[in-house]
Amino acid sequence: MDWQFGGIPLHPLFIHLTSVAVPIAALTAIVVAVWPAARRWLAVGAPVIGLVALVSVPLATSSGEWLEHREKETALLERHTELADGMLPWSIAVFVLLVLWWGWHRFGTARVVNHGAVRAISIVGSVLLIAVAVVSIIEVVIIGHAGAESVWKG
């Protein structure tokens, strides 16, 4: 696929989408994990935000790979592309956990009789959501910084 529009590479557009969507999805995950009112307010919106973030990552990486083949190879660019390859699993994890979290609170908690199990699943789910969200934010920052270095220092 030709990842340019009007002769301008689309990678900067997609990385800006990713660098905004992933942290928003991660912050949404943290908010719904710790704030029940937000969980009700966001409802299915949280997984939708996670889906936007998830879709943005392959767009950014594919357009970046296209651009990489047209640029001079440097150690900084190589580091950026290697780091970027690790973002997709974290975005998948945020999305999947948001979907499971939404489904659990929408359908699961009412069907479970054992209140201890509900509490345990809620605690484990919250911890997982927060941990994956924090790591995904850190990953975006590290990848973005490496990309900026490859452009401005490379």
PDB file of N, CA, C and O in Angstrom, residues 51-104:
ATOM      1  N   LEU A  51     -10.885   0.434  21.088  1.00  0.00           N
ATOM      2  CA  LEU A  51     -10.836  -0.043  19.708  1.00  0.00           C
ATOM      3  C   LEU A  51     -10.181   0.988  18.789  1.00  0.00           C
ATOM      4  O   LEU A  51      -9.378   0.638  17.923  1.00  0.00           O
ATOM      5  N   VAL A  52     -10.502   2.245  18.982  1.00  0.00           N
ATOM      6  CA  VAL A  52      -9.869   3.302  18.178  1.00  0.00           C
ATOM      7  C   VAL A  52      -8.355   3.272  18.396  1.00  0.00           C
ATOM      8  O   VAL A  52      -7.571   3.350  17.440  1.00  0.00           O
ATOM      9  N   ALA A  53      -7.947   3.147  19.643  1.00  0.00           N
ATOM     10  CA  ALA A  53      -6.513   3.080  19.947  1.00  0.00           C
ATOM     11  C   ALA A  53      -5.890   1.841  19.297  1.00  0.00           C
ATOM     12  O   ALA A  53      -4.805   1.928  18.706  1.00  0.00           O
ATOM     13  N   LEU A  54      -6.565   0.723  19.401  1.00  0.00           N
ATOM     14  CA  LEU A  54      -6.059  -0.519  18.828  1.00  0.00           C
ATOM     15  C   LEU A  54      -5.894  -0.403  17.317  1.00  0.00           C
ATOM     16  O   LEU A  54      -4.865  -0.793  16.761  1.00  0.00           O
ATOM     17  N   VAL A  55      -6.863   0.151  16.629  1.00  0.00           N
ATOM     18  CA  VAL A  55      -6.796   0.295  15.175  1.00  0.00           C
ATOM     19  C   VAL A  55      -5.690   1.270  14.771  1.00  0.00           C
ATOM     20  O   VAL A  55      -5.036   1.097  13.734  1.00  0.00           O
ATOM     21  N   SER A  56      -5.454   2.275  15.594  1.00  0.00           N
ATOM     22  CA  SER A  56      -4.439   3.278  15.241  1.00  0.00           C
ATOM     23  C   SER A  56      -3.023   2.701  15.242  1.00  0.00           C
ATOM     24  O   SER A  56      -2.168   3.167  14.484  1.00  0.00           O
ATOM     25  N   VAL A  57      -2.771   1.700  16.049  1.00  0.00           N
ATOM     26  CA  VAL A  57      -1.409   1.162  16.170  1.00  0.00           C
ATOM     27  C   VAL A  57      -0.938   0.487  14.883  1.00  0.00           C
ATOM     28  O   VAL A  57       0.145   0.824  14.377  1.00  0.00           O
ATOM     29  N   PRO A  58      -1.698  -0.440  14.287  1.00  0.00           N
ATOM     30  CA  PRO A  58      -1.218  -1.020  13.020  1.00  0.00           C
ATOM     31  C   PRO A  58      -1.133   0.007  11.884  1.00  0.00           C
ATOM     32  O   PRO A  58      -0.281  -0.112  11.006  1.00  0.00           O
ATOM     33  N   LEU A  59      -1.999   1.013  11.923  1.00  0.00           N
ATOM     34  CA  LEU A  59      -1.893   2.074  10.915  1.00  0.00           C
ATOM     35  C   LEU A  59      -0.570   2.817  11.061  1.00  0.00           C
ATOM     36  O   LEU A  59       0.116   3.088  10.074  1.00  0.00           O
ATOM     37  N   ALA A  60      -0.211   3.127  12.296  1.00  0.00           N
ATOM     38  CA  ALA A  60       1.047   3.831  12.545  1.00  0.00           C
ATOM     39  C   ALA A  60       2.253   2.962  12.201  1.00  0.00           C
ATOM     40  O   ALA A  60       3.201   3.422  11.563  1.00  0.00           O
ATOM     41  N   THR A  61       2.216   1.693  12.595  1.00  0.00           N
ATOM     42  CA  THR A  61       3.374   0.833  12.343  1.00  0.00           C
ATOM     43  C   THR A  61       3.506   0.494  10.856  1.00  0.00           C
ATOM     44  O   THR A  61       4.609   0.491  10.318  1.00  0.00           O
ATOM     45  N   SER A  62       2.398   0.242  10.185  1.00  0.00           N
ATOM     46  CA  SER A  62       2.480  -0.068   8.747  1.00  0.00           C
ATOM     47  C   SER A  62       2.966   1.129   7.945  1.00  0.00           C
ATOM     48  O   SER A  62       3.819   0.994   7.066  1.00  0.00           O
ATOM     49  N   SER A  63       2.431   2.298   8.248  1.00  0.00           N
ATOM     50  CA  SER A  63       2.884   3.494   7.530  1.00  0.00           C
ATOM     51  C   SER A  63       4.326   3.824   7.896  1.00  0.00           C
ATOM     52  O   SER A  63       5.086   4.322   7.061  1.00  0.00           O
ATOM     53  N   GLY A  64       4.722   3.503   9.117  1.00  0.00           N
ATOM     54  CA  GLY A  64       6.097   3.717   9.533  1.00  0.00           C
ATOM     55  C   GLY A  64       7.065   2.784   8.833  1.00  0.00           C
ATOM     56  O   GLY A  64       8.164   3.188   8.441  1.00  0.00           O
ATOM     57  N   GLU A  65       6.663   1.528   8.660  1.00  0.00           N
ATOM     58  CA  GLU A  65       7.510   0.585   7.927  1.00  0.00           C
ATOM     59  C   GLU A  65       7.665   1.018   6.475  1.00  0.00           C
ATOM     60  O   GLU A  65       8.747   0.919   5.901  1.00  0.00           O
ATOM     61  N   TRP A  66       6.577   1.504   5.892  1.00  0.00           N
ATOM     62  CA  TRP A  66       6.637   2.012   4.521  1.00  0.00           C
ATOM     63  C   TRP A  66       7.631   3.170   4.439  1.00  0.00           C
ATOM     64  O   TRP A  66       8.459   3.221   3.542  1.00  0.00           O
ATOM     65  N   LEU A  67       7.546   4.080   5.406  1.00  0.00           N
ATOM     66  CA  LEU A  67       8.428   5.240   5.417  1.00  0.00           C
ATOM     67  C   LEU A  67       9.871   4.842   5.717  1.00  0.00           C
ATOM     68  O   LEU A  67      10.813   5.397   5.140  1.00  0.00           O
ATOM     69  N   GLU A  68      10.042   3.863   6.577  1.00  0.00           N
ATOM     70  CA  GLU A  68      11.392   3.415   6.942  1.00  0.00           C
ATOM     71  C   GLU A  68      12.178   2.957   5.716  1.00  0.00           C
ATOM     72  O   GLU A  68      13.385   3.206   5.612  1.00  0.00           O
ATOM     73  N   HIS A  69      11.509   2.300   4.777  1.00  0.00           N
ATOM     74  CA  HIS A  69      12.178   1.805   3.576  1.00  0.00           C
ATOM     75  C   HIS A  69      12.564   2.924   2.611  1.00  0.00           C
ATOM     76  O   HIS A  69      13.286   2.689   1.652  1.00  0.00           O
ATOM     77  N   ARG A  70      12.107   4.116   2.877  1.00  0.00           N
ATOM     78  CA  ARG A  70      12.416   5.261   2.027  1.00  0.00           C
ATOM     79  C   ARG A  70      13.372   6.253   2.690  1.00  0.00           C
ATOM     80  O   ARG A  70      13.676   7.294   2.128  1.00  0.00           O
ATOM     81  N   GLU A  71      13.787   5.929   3.898  1.00  0.00           N
ATOM     82  CA  GLU A  71      14.680   6.809   4.651  1.00  0.00           C
ATOM     83  C   GLU A  71      16.036   6.137   4.832  1.00  0.00           C
ATOM     84  O   GLU A  71      16.163   4.920   4.735  1.00  0.00           O
ATOM     85  N   LYS A  72      17.016   6.955   5.143  1.00  0.00           N
ATOM     86  CA  LYS A  72      18.346   6.438   5.447  1.00  0.00           C
ATOM     87  C   LYS A  72      18.286   5.684   6.776  1.00  0.00           C
ATOM     88  O   LYS A  72      17.753   6.197   7.764  1.00  0.00           O
ATOM     89  N   GLU A  73      18.840   4.476   6.781  1.00  0.00           N
ATOM     90  CA  GLU A  73      18.802   3.668   8.002  1.00  0.00           C
ATOM     91  C   GLU A  73      19.831   4.186   9.001  1.00  0.00           C
ATOM     92  O   GLU A  73      20.996   4.355   8.676  1.00  0.00           O
ATOM     93  N   THR A  74      19.348   4.445  10.219  1.00  0.00           N
ATOM     94  CA  THR A  74      20.227   4.883  11.307  1.00  0.00           C
ATOM     95  C   THR A  74      19.932   4.034  12.535  1.00  0.00           C
ATOM     96  O   THR A  74      18.890   3.369  12.608  1.00  0.00           O
ATOM     97  N   ALA A  75      20.826   4.089  13.494  1.00  0.00           N
ATOM     98  CA  ALA A  75      20.615   3.347  14.741  1.00  0.00           C
ATOM     99  C   ALA A  75      19.391   3.887  15.481  1.00  0.00           C
ATOM    100  O   ALA A  75      18.633   3.114  16.081  1.00  0.00           O
ATOM    101  N   LEU A  76      19.185   5.192  15.434  1.00  0.00           N
ATOM    102  CA  LEU A  76      18.021   5.783  16.111  1.00  0.00           C
ATOM    103  C   LEU A  76      16.719   5.338  15.454  1.00  0.00           C
ATOM    104  O   LEU A  76      15.740   5.034  16.144  1.00  0.00           O
ATOM    105  N   LEU A  77      16.695   5.303  14.132  1.00  0.00           N
ATOM    106  CA  LEU A  77      15.498   4.853  13.424  1.00  0.00           C
ATOM    107  C   LEU A  77      15.237   3.378  13.703  1.00  0.00           C
ATOM    108  O   LEU A  77      14.097   2.973  13.924  1.00  0.00           O
ATOM    109  N   GLU A  78      16.290   2.584  13.713  1.00  0.00           N
ATOM    110  CA  GLU A  78      16.154   1.153  14.004  1.00  0.00           C
ATOM    111  C   GLU A  78      15.597   0.932  15.415  1.00  0.00           C
ATOM    112  O   GLU A  78      14.727   0.097  15.630  1.00  0.00           O
ATOM    113  N   ARG A  79      16.083   1.696  16.372  1.00  0.00           N
ATOM    114  CA  ARG A  79      15.593   1.584  17.754  1.00  0.00           C
ATOM    115  C   ARG A  79      14.110   1.939  17.819  1.00  0.00           C
ATOM    116  O   ARG A  79      13.323   1.245  18.464  1.00  0.00           O
ATOM    117  N   HIS A  80      13.734   3.005  17.131  1.00  0.00           N
ATOM    118  CA  HIS A  80      12.331   3.426  17.114  1.00  0.00           C
ATOM    119  C   HIS A  80      11.438   2.335  16.519  1.00  0.00           C
ATOM    120  O   HIS A  80      10.394   2.009  17.087  1.00  0.00           O
ATOM    121  N   THR A  81      11.834   1.766  15.398  1.00  0.00           N
ATOM    122  CA  THR A  81      10.994   0.753  14.755  1.00  0.00           C
ATOM    123  C   THR A  81      10.916  -0.521  15.592  1.00  0.00           C
ATOM    124  O   THR A  81       9.860  -1.155  15.654  1.00  0.00           O
ATOM    125  N   GLU A  82      12.014  -0.885  16.246  1.00  0.00           N
ATOM    126  CA  GLU A  82      11.981  -2.067  17.119  1.00  0.00           C
ATOM    127  C   GLU A  82      11.043  -1.842  18.307  1.00  0.00           C
ATOM    128  O   GLU A  82      10.281  -2.727  18.683  1.00  0.00           O
ATOM    129  N   LEU A  83      11.126  -0.666  18.891  1.00  0.00           N
ATOM    130  CA  LEU A  83      10.235  -0.354  20.016  1.00  0.00           C
ATOM    131  C   LEU A  83       8.772  -0.330  19.564  1.00  0.00           C
ATOM    132  O   LEU A  83       7.888  -0.825  20.272  1.00  0.00           O
ATOM    133  N   ALA A  84       8.527   0.231  18.397  1.00  0.00           N
ATOM    134  CA  ALA A  84       7.151   0.355  17.901  1.00  0.00           C
ATOM    135  C   ALA A  84       6.499  -1.008  17.675  1.00  0.00           C
ATOM    136  O   ALA A  84       5.287  -1.149  17.845  1.00  0.00           O
ATOM    137  N   ASP A  85       7.305  -1.998  17.331  1.00  0.00           N
ATOM    138  CA  ASP A  85       6.755  -3.346  17.132  1.00  0.00           C
ATOM    139  C   ASP A  85       6.172  -3.924  18.417  1.00  0.00           C
ATOM    140  O   ASP A  85       5.355  -4.839  18.365  1.00  0.00           O
ATOM    141  N   GLY A  86       6.546  -3.393  19.565  1.00  0.00           N
ATOM    142  CA  GLY A  86       6.031  -3.894  20.838  1.00  0.00           C
ATOM    143  C   GLY A  86       4.757  -3.230  21.317  1.00  0.00           C
ATOM    144  O   GLY A  86       4.220  -3.600  22.364  1.00  0.00           O
ATOM    145  N   MET A  87       4.235  -2.277  20.573  1.00  0.00           N
ATOM    146  CA  MET A  87       3.047  -1.544  21.034  1.00  0.00           C
ATOM    147  C   MET A  87       1.753  -2.322  20.833  1.00  0.00           C
ATOM    148  O   MET A  87       0.830  -2.223  21.644  1.00  0.00           O
ATOM    149  N   LEU A  88       1.654  -3.094  19.771  1.00  0.00           N
ATOM    150  CA  LEU A  88       0.395  -3.769  19.450  1.00  0.00           C
ATOM    151  C   LEU A  88      -0.108  -4.696  20.569  1.00  0.00           C
ATOM    152  O   LEU A  88      -1.296  -4.638  20.909  1.00  0.00           O
ATOM    153  N   PRO A  89       0.731  -5.529  21.164  1.00  0.00           N
ATOM    154  CA  PRO A  89       0.212  -6.394  22.241  1.00  0.00           C
ATOM    155  C   PRO A  89      -0.399  -5.606  23.408  1.00  0.00           C
ATOM    156  O   PRO A  89      -1.400  -6.030  23.981  1.00  0.00           O
ATOM    157  N   TRP A  90       0.180  -4.458  23.734  1.00  0.00           N
ATOM    158  CA  TRP A  90      -0.357  -3.656  24.834  1.00  0.00           C
ATOM    159  C   TRP A  90      -1.694  -3.039  24.450  1.00  0.00           C
ATOM    160  O   TRP A  90      -2.607  -2.959  25.281  1.00  0.00           O
ATOM    161  N   SER A  91      -1.830  -2.616  23.196  1.00  0.00           N
ATOM    162  CA  SER A  91      -3.104  -2.060  22.746  1.00  0.00           C
ATOM    163  C   SER A  91      -4.182  -3.131  22.693  1.00  0.00           C
ATOM    164  O   SER A  91      -5.340  -2.869  23.024  1.00  0.00           O
ATOM    165  N   ILE A  92      -3.797  -4.324  22.277  1.00  0.00           N
ATOM    166  CA  ILE A  92      -4.745  -5.444  22.291  1.00  0.00           C
ATOM    167  C   ILE A  92      -5.187  -5.721  23.723  1.00  0.00           C
ATOM    168  O   ILE A  92      -6.376  -5.909  23.995  1.00  0.00           O
ATOM    169  N   ALA A  93      -4.234  -5.747  24.639  1.00  0.00           N
ATOM    170  CA  ALA A  93      -4.558  -6.030  26.043  1.00  0.00           C
ATOM    171  C   ALA A  93      -5.501  -4.989  26.625  1.00  0.00           C
ATOM    172  O   ALA A  93      -6.469  -5.341  27.311  1.00  0.00           O
ATOM    173  N   VAL A  94      -5.249  -3.712  26.353  1.00  0.00           N
ATOM    174  CA  VAL A  94      -6.146  -2.665  26.862  1.00  0.00           C
ATOM    175  C   VAL A  94      -7.547  -2.855  26.292  1.00  0.00           C
ATOM    176  O   VAL A  94      -8.534  -2.815  27.026  1.00  0.00           O
ATOM    177  N   PHE A  95      -7.636  -3.085  24.991  1.00  0.00           N
ATOM    178  CA  PHE A  95      -8.948  -3.264  24.366  1.00  0.00           C
ATOM    179  C   PHE A  95      -9.681  -4.482  24.925  1.00  0.00           C
ATOM    180  O   PHE A  95     -10.850  -4.387  25.317  1.00  0.00           O
ATOM    181  N   VAL A  96      -9.005  -5.612  24.964  1.00  0.00           N
ATOM    182  CA  VAL A  96      -9.644  -6.848  25.452  1.00  0.00           C
ATOM    183  C   VAL A  96     -10.088  -6.694  26.906  1.00  0.00           C
ATOM    184  O   VAL A  96     -11.211  -7.067  27.265  1.00  0.00           O
ATOM    185  N   LEU A  97      -9.230  -6.127  27.744  1.00  0.00           N
ATOM    186  CA  LEU A  97      -9.606  -5.945  29.142  1.00  0.00           C
ATOM    187  C   LEU A  97     -10.759  -4.959  29.298  1.00  0.00           C
ATOM    188  O   LEU A  97     -11.633  -5.157  30.153  1.00  0.00           O
ATOM    189  N   LEU A  98     -10.805  -3.922  28.472  1.00  0.00           N
ATOM    190  CA  LEU A  98     -11.941  -2.996  28.525  1.00  0.00           C
ATOM    191  C   LEU A  98     -13.230  -3.688  28.124  1.00  0.00           C
ATOM    192  O   LEU A  98     -14.283  -3.467  28.736  1.00  0.00           O
ATOM    193  N   VAL A  99     -13.173  -4.528  27.100  1.00  0.00           N
ATOM    194  CA  VAL A  99     -14.363  -5.272  26.673  1.00  0.00           C
ATOM    195  C   VAL A  99     -14.805  -6.234  27.776  1.00  0.00           C
ATOM    196  O   VAL A  99     -15.988  -6.298  28.125  1.00  0.00           O
ATOM    197  N   LEU A 100     -13.848  -6.976  28.332  1.00  0.00           N
ATOM    198  CA  LEU A 100     -14.178  -7.910  29.414  1.00  0.00           C
ATOM    199  C   LEU A 100     -14.718  -7.182  30.644  1.00  0.00           C
ATOM    200  O   LEU A 100     -15.674  -7.642  31.275  1.00  0.00           O
ATOM    201  N   TRP A 101     -14.102  -6.053  30.973  1.00  0.00           N
ATOM    202  CA  TRP A 101     -14.531  -5.262  32.129  1.00  0.00           C
ATOM    203  C   TRP A 101     -15.954  -4.759  31.931  1.00  0.00           C
ATOM    204  O   TRP A 101     -16.791  -4.846  32.832  1.00  0.00           O
ATOM    205  N   TRP A 102     -16.216  -4.221  30.738  1.00  0.00           N
ATOM    206  CA  TRP A 102     -17.568  -3.751  30.428  1.00  0.00           C
ATOM    207  C   TRP A 102     -18.557  -4.916  30.504  1.00  0.00           C
ATOM    208  O   TRP A 102     -19.608  -4.799  31.126  1.00  0.00           O
ATOM    209  N   GLY A 103     -18.208  -6.048  29.870  1.00  0.00           N
ATOM    210  CA  GLY A 103     -19.097  -7.218  29.876  1.00  0.00           C
ATOM    211  C   GLY A 103     -19.344  -7.755  31.275  1.00  0.00           C
ATOM    212  O   GLY A 103     -20.473  -8.112  31.624  1.00  0.00           O
ATOM    213  N   TRP A 104     -18.300  -7.768  32.087  1.00  0.00           N
ATOM    214  CA  TRP A 104     -18.432  -8.246  33.464  1.00  0.00           C
ATOM    215  C   TRP A 104     -19.399  -7.371  34.245  1.00  0.00           C
ATOM    216  O   TRP A 104     -20.296  -7.867  34.929  1.00  0.00           O
TER     217      TRP A 104
END
